[in-house]
Amino acid sequence: MAVTAGGCLAAIVTAATGAADWTVSHGREKRLGLLHGLVNGGGLALQAGSLAARLAGGRRAGRLLSLTGLGASTAAALVGGELVFGRGLMVDHTAWTAGPAEWTRVLDGGALAEGAAQAVDLAGRKVLLARVGGRVCEDTCSHAGGQLSEGAVT
């Protein structure tokens, strides 16, 4: 029973992070995220019902509710896996990119005005150069995969 109670508490905290991710998703990913959350919520309700049944002495009902909740949570995990691994939702799209190991000049020092940004090709990948303290970063948005060079420097 302690494991079920701990799992129910952890699910509540986990749902909060999932809800935060859901608020910045769009289109089909938002609909799949809603399905993922609702099915997970159903699994949580079944596990909480299992805990209540066991506390009231209904071991058989508690087991049945727990097994059904496990099935719901497994179905929700399949949807969540599609969101992360199939659609790349809320993953760092630049995590596996590699560039040159040594300093590589891509522009002359004065070619970029203060406050300006420009995407350049560096060893087959795009990086974003911005003259705001001399920073450089990947041109790919880490959470959505879009090109940062299409936006504005703020």
mmCIF file of N, CA and C in Angstrom, residues 26-80:
data_model
loop_
_atom_site.group_PDB
_atom_site.id
_atom_site.type_symbol
_atom_site.label_atom_id
_atom_site.label_comp_id
_atom_site.label_asym_id
_atom_site.label_seq_id
_atom_site.Cartn_x
_atom_site.Cartn_y
_atom_site.Cartn_z
ATOM 1 N N HIS A 26 1.412 22.445 -29.675
ATOM 2 C CA HIS A 26 0.473 22.953 -30.678
ATOM 3 C C HIS A 26 -0.098 21.806 -31.503
ATOM 4 N N GLY A 27 -1.254 22.034 -32.110
ATOM 5 C CA GLY A 27 -1.822 21.124 -33.095
ATOM 6 C C GLY A 27 -2.012 19.711 -32.599
ATOM 7 N N ARG A 28 -1.578 18.759 -33.434
ATOM 8 C CA ARG A 28 -1.769 17.345 -33.111
ATOM 9 C C ARG A 28 -1.056 16.964 -31.816
ATOM 10 N N GLU A 29 0.120 17.552 -31.578
ATOM 11 C CA GLU A 29 0.844 17.250 -30.347
ATOM 12 C C GLU A 29 0.033 17.685 -29.126
ATOM 13 N N LYS A 30 -0.677 18.788 -29.235
ATOM 14 C CA LYS A 30 -1.498 19.258 -28.115
ATOM 15 C C LYS A 30 -2.644 18.274 -27.870
ATOM 16 N N ARG A 31 -3.262 17.780 -28.947
ATOM 17 C CA ARG A 31 -4.353 16.810 -28.791
ATOM 18 C C ARG A 31 -3.838 15.492 -28.211
ATOM 19 N N LEU A 32 -2.700 15.024 -28.706
ATOM 20 C CA LEU A 32 -2.121 13.795 -28.153
ATOM 21 C C LEU A 32 -1.712 13.991 -26.695
ATOM 22 N N GLY A 33 -1.210 15.176 -26.375
ATOM 23 C CA GLY A 33 -0.847 15.477 -24.991
ATOM 24 C C GLY A 33 -2.060 15.463 -24.080
ATOM 25 N N LEU A 34 -3.182 15.976 -24.573
ATOM 26 C CA LEU A 34 -4.419 15.947 -23.790
ATOM 27 C C LEU A 34 -4.862 14.506 -23.559
ATOM 28 N N LEU A 35 -4.815 13.690 -24.607
ATOM 29 C CA LEU A 35 -5.161 12.274 -24.461
ATOM 30 C C LEU A 35 -4.232 11.604 -23.452
ATOM 31 N N HIS A 36 -2.947 11.864 -23.564
ATOM 32 C CA HIS A 36 -1.951 11.303 -22.641
ATOM 33 C C HIS A 36 -2.285 11.677 -21.194
ATOM 34 N N GLY A 37 -2.597 12.951 -20.971
ATOM 35 C CA GLY A 37 -2.920 13.408 -19.621
ATOM 36 C C GLY A 37 -4.212 12.817 -19.091
ATOM 37 N N LEU A 38 -5.232 12.741 -19.930
ATOM 38 C CA LEU A 38 -6.520 12.194 -19.484
ATOM 39 C C LEU A 38 -6.417 10.711 -19.144
ATOM 40 N N VAL A 39 -5.731 9.949 -19.989
ATOM 41 C CA VAL A 39 -5.574 8.517 -19.711
ATOM 42 C C VAL A 39 -4.713 8.314 -18.465
ATOM 43 N N ASN A 40 -3.665 9.121 -18.307
ATOM 44 C CA ASN A 40 -2.862 9.045 -17.081
ATOM 45 C C ASN A 40 -3.695 9.404 -15.859
ATOM 46 N N GLY A 41 -4.550 10.421 -15.991
ATOM 47 C CA GLY A 41 -5.442 10.794 -14.889
ATOM 48 C C GLY A 41 -6.378 9.661 -14.517
ATOM 49 N N GLY A 42 -6.873 8.953 -15.532
ATOM 50 C CA GLY A 42 -7.713 7.784 -15.265
ATOM 51 C C GLY A 42 -6.940 6.700 -14.533
ATOM 52 N N GLY A 43 -5.705 6.469 -14.962
ATOM 53 C CA GLY A 43 -4.861 5.487 -14.276
ATOM 54 C C GLY A 43 -4.609 5.875 -12.831
ATOM 55 N N LEU A 44 -4.385 7.163 -12.592
ATOM 56 C CA LEU A 44 -4.181 7.652 -11.225
ATOM 57 C C LEU A 44 -5.437 7.457 -10.391
ATOM 58 N N ALA A 45 -6.600 7.761 -10.965
ATOM 59 C CA ALA A 45 -7.857 7.587 -10.233
ATOM 60 C C ALA A 45 -8.075 6.120 -9.869
ATOM 61 N N LEU A 46 -7.751 5.224 -10.788
ATOM 62 C CA LEU A 46 -7.897 3.795 -10.503
ATOM 63 C C LEU A 46 -6.926 3.349 -9.411
ATOM 64 N N GLN A 47 -5.692 3.850 -9.436
ATOM 65 C CA GLN A 47 -4.731 3.496 -8.382
ATOM 66 C C GLN A 47 -5.161 4.059 -7.030
ATOM 67 N N ALA A 48 -5.688 5.286 -7.032
ATOM 68 C CA ALA A 48 -6.185 5.870 -5.779
ATOM 69 C C ALA A 48 -7.376 5.069 -5.268
ATOM 70 N N GLY A 49 -8.248 4.631 -6.178
ATOM 71 C CA GLY A 49 -9.370 3.771 -5.791
ATOM 72 C C GLY A 49 -8.885 2.450 -5.231
ATOM 73 N N SER A 50 -7.823 1.914 -5.808
ATOM 74 C CA SER A 50 -7.222 0.680 -5.305
ATOM 75 C C SER A 50 -6.718 0.863 -3.879
ATOM 76 N N LEU A 51 -6.062 1.988 -3.645
ATOM 77 C CA LEU A 51 -5.554 2.278 -2.299
ATOM 78 C C LEU A 51 -6.701 2.385 -1.302
ATOM 79 N N ALA A 52 -7.759 3.091 -1.692
ATOM 80 C CA ALA A 52 -8.922 3.242 -0.806
ATOM 81 C C ALA A 52 -9.572 1.891 -0.528
ATOM 82 N N ALA A 53 -9.700 1.057 -1.552
ATOM 83 C CA ALA A 53 -10.308 -0.263 -1.367
ATOM 84 C C ALA A 53 -9.469 -1.122 -0.429
ATOM 85 N N ARG A 54 -8.173 -1.089 -0.568
ATOM 86 C CA ARG A 54 -7.296 -1.889 0.294
ATOM 87 C C ARG A 54 -7.331 -1.395 1.738
ATOM 88 N N LEU A 55 -7.379 -0.067 1.898
ATOM 89 C CA LEU A 55 -7.469 0.477 3.259
ATOM 90 C C LEU A 55 -8.779 0.080 3.929
ATOM 91 N N ALA A 56 -9.831 -0.111 3.124
ATOM 92 C CA ALA A 56 -11.138 -0.517 3.659
ATOM 93 C C ALA A 56 -11.244 -2.032 3.807
ATOM 94 N N GLY A 57 -10.174 -2.753 3.479
ATOM 95 C CA GLY A 57 -10.174 -4.202 3.647
ATOM 96 C C GLY A 57 -10.545 -4.978 2.397
ATOM 97 N N GLY A 58 -10.771 -4.326 1.303
ATOM 98 C CA GLY A 58 -11.144 -5.001 0.056
ATOM 99 C C GLY A 58 -9.934 -5.311 -0.801
ATOM 100 N N ARG A 59 -9.188 -6.340 -0.418
ATOM 101 C CA ARG A 59 -7.961 -6.682 -1.149
ATOM 102 C C ARG A 59 -8.233 -7.071 -2.599
ATOM 103 N N ARG A 60 -9.287 -7.857 -2.811
ATOM 104 C CA ARG A 60 -9.596 -8.318 -4.170
ATOM 105 C C ARG A 60 -9.962 -7.131 -5.077
ATOM 106 N N ALA A 61 -10.819 -6.258 -4.590
ATOM 107 C CA ALA A 61 -11.203 -5.070 -5.364
ATOM 108 C C ALA A 61 -9.987 -4.172 -5.583
ATOM 109 N N GLY A 62 -9.137 -4.058 -4.560
ATOM 110 C CA GLY A 62 -7.926 -3.252 -4.678
ATOM 111 C C GLY A 62 -7.000 -3.772 -5.757
ATOM 112 N N ARG A 63 -6.848 -5.089 -5.820
ATOM 113 C CA ARG A 63 -5.998 -5.683 -6.856
ATOM 114 C C ARG A 63 -6.567 -5.446 -8.252
ATOM 115 N N LEU A 64 -7.874 -5.620 -8.386
ATOM 116 C CA LEU A 64 -8.517 -5.426 -9.682
ATOM 117 C C LEU A 64 -8.384 -3.970 -10.152
ATOM 118 N N LEU A 65 -8.622 -3.036 -9.243
ATOM 119 C CA LEU A 65 -8.473 -1.618 -9.585
ATOM 120 C C LEU A 65 -7.026 -1.285 -9.942
ATOM 121 N N SER A 66 -6.091 -1.852 -9.197
ATOM 122 C CA SER A 66 -4.678 -1.593 -9.458
ATOM 123 C C SER A 66 -4.257 -2.142 -10.820
ATOM 124 N N LEU A 67 -4.705 -3.340 -11.150
ATOM 125 C CA LEU A 67 -4.373 -3.940 -12.439
ATOM 126 C C LEU A 67 -4.971 -3.128 -13.592
ATOM 127 N N THR A 68 -6.194 -2.666 -13.421
ATOM 128 C CA THR A 68 -6.832 -1.831 -14.443
ATOM 129 C C THR A 68 -6.089 -0.498 -14.577
ATOM 130 N N GLY A 69 -5.684 0.070 -13.446
ATOM 131 C CA GLY A 69 -4.907 1.312 -13.470
ATOM 132 C C GLY A 69 -3.573 1.132 -14.163
ATOM 133 N N LEU A 70 -2.946 -0.021 -13.960
ATOM 134 C CA LEU A 70 -1.685 -0.319 -14.639
ATOM 135 C C LEU A 70 -1.891 -0.364 -16.152
ATOM 136 N N GLY A 71 -3.001 -0.949 -16.576
ATOM 137 C CA GLY A 71 -3.316 -0.981 -18.010
ATOM 138 C C GLY A 71 -3.495 0.419 -18.577
ATOM 139 N N ALA A 72 -4.207 1.269 -17.849
ATOM 140 C CA ALA A 72 -4.413 2.653 -18.299
ATOM 141 C C ALA A 72 -3.086 3.399 -18.361
ATOM 142 N N SER A 73 -2.260 3.225 -17.354
ATOM 143 C CA SER A 73 -0.961 3.910 -17.335
ATOM 144 C C SER A 73 -0.058 3.424 -18.465
ATOM 145 N N THR A 74 -0.145 2.145 -18.798
ATOM 146 C CA THR A 74 0.636 1.609 -19.912
ATOM 147 C C THR A 74 0.179 2.220 -21.233
ATOM 148 N N ALA A 75 -1.136 2.341 -21.413
ATOM 149 C CA ALA A 75 -1.663 2.977 -22.629
ATOM 150 C C ALA A 75 -1.211 4.432 -22.708
ATOM 151 N N ALA A 76 -1.237 5.137 -21.579
ATOM 152 C CA ALA A 76 -0.787 6.534 -21.552
ATOM 153 C C ALA A 76 0.703 6.625 -21.871
ATOM 154 N N ALA A 77 1.480 5.651 -21.408
ATOM 155 C CA ALA A 77 2.920 5.645 -21.689
ATOM 156 C C ALA A 77 3.185 5.475 -23.185
ATOM 157 N N LEU A 78 2.368 4.683 -23.859
ATOM 158 C CA LEU A 78 2.523 4.527 -25.308
ATOM 159 C C LEU A 78 2.294 5.856 -26.023
ATOM 160 N N VAL A 79 1.282 6.597 -25.605
ATOM 161 C CA VAL A 79 1.013 7.906 -26.208
ATOM 162 C C VAL A 79 2.153 8.871 -25.879
ATOM 163 N N GLY A 80 2.617 8.854 -24.628
ATOM 164 C CA GLY A 80 3.732 9.715 -24.232
ATOM 165 C C GLY A 80 5.000 9.396 -25.001
#
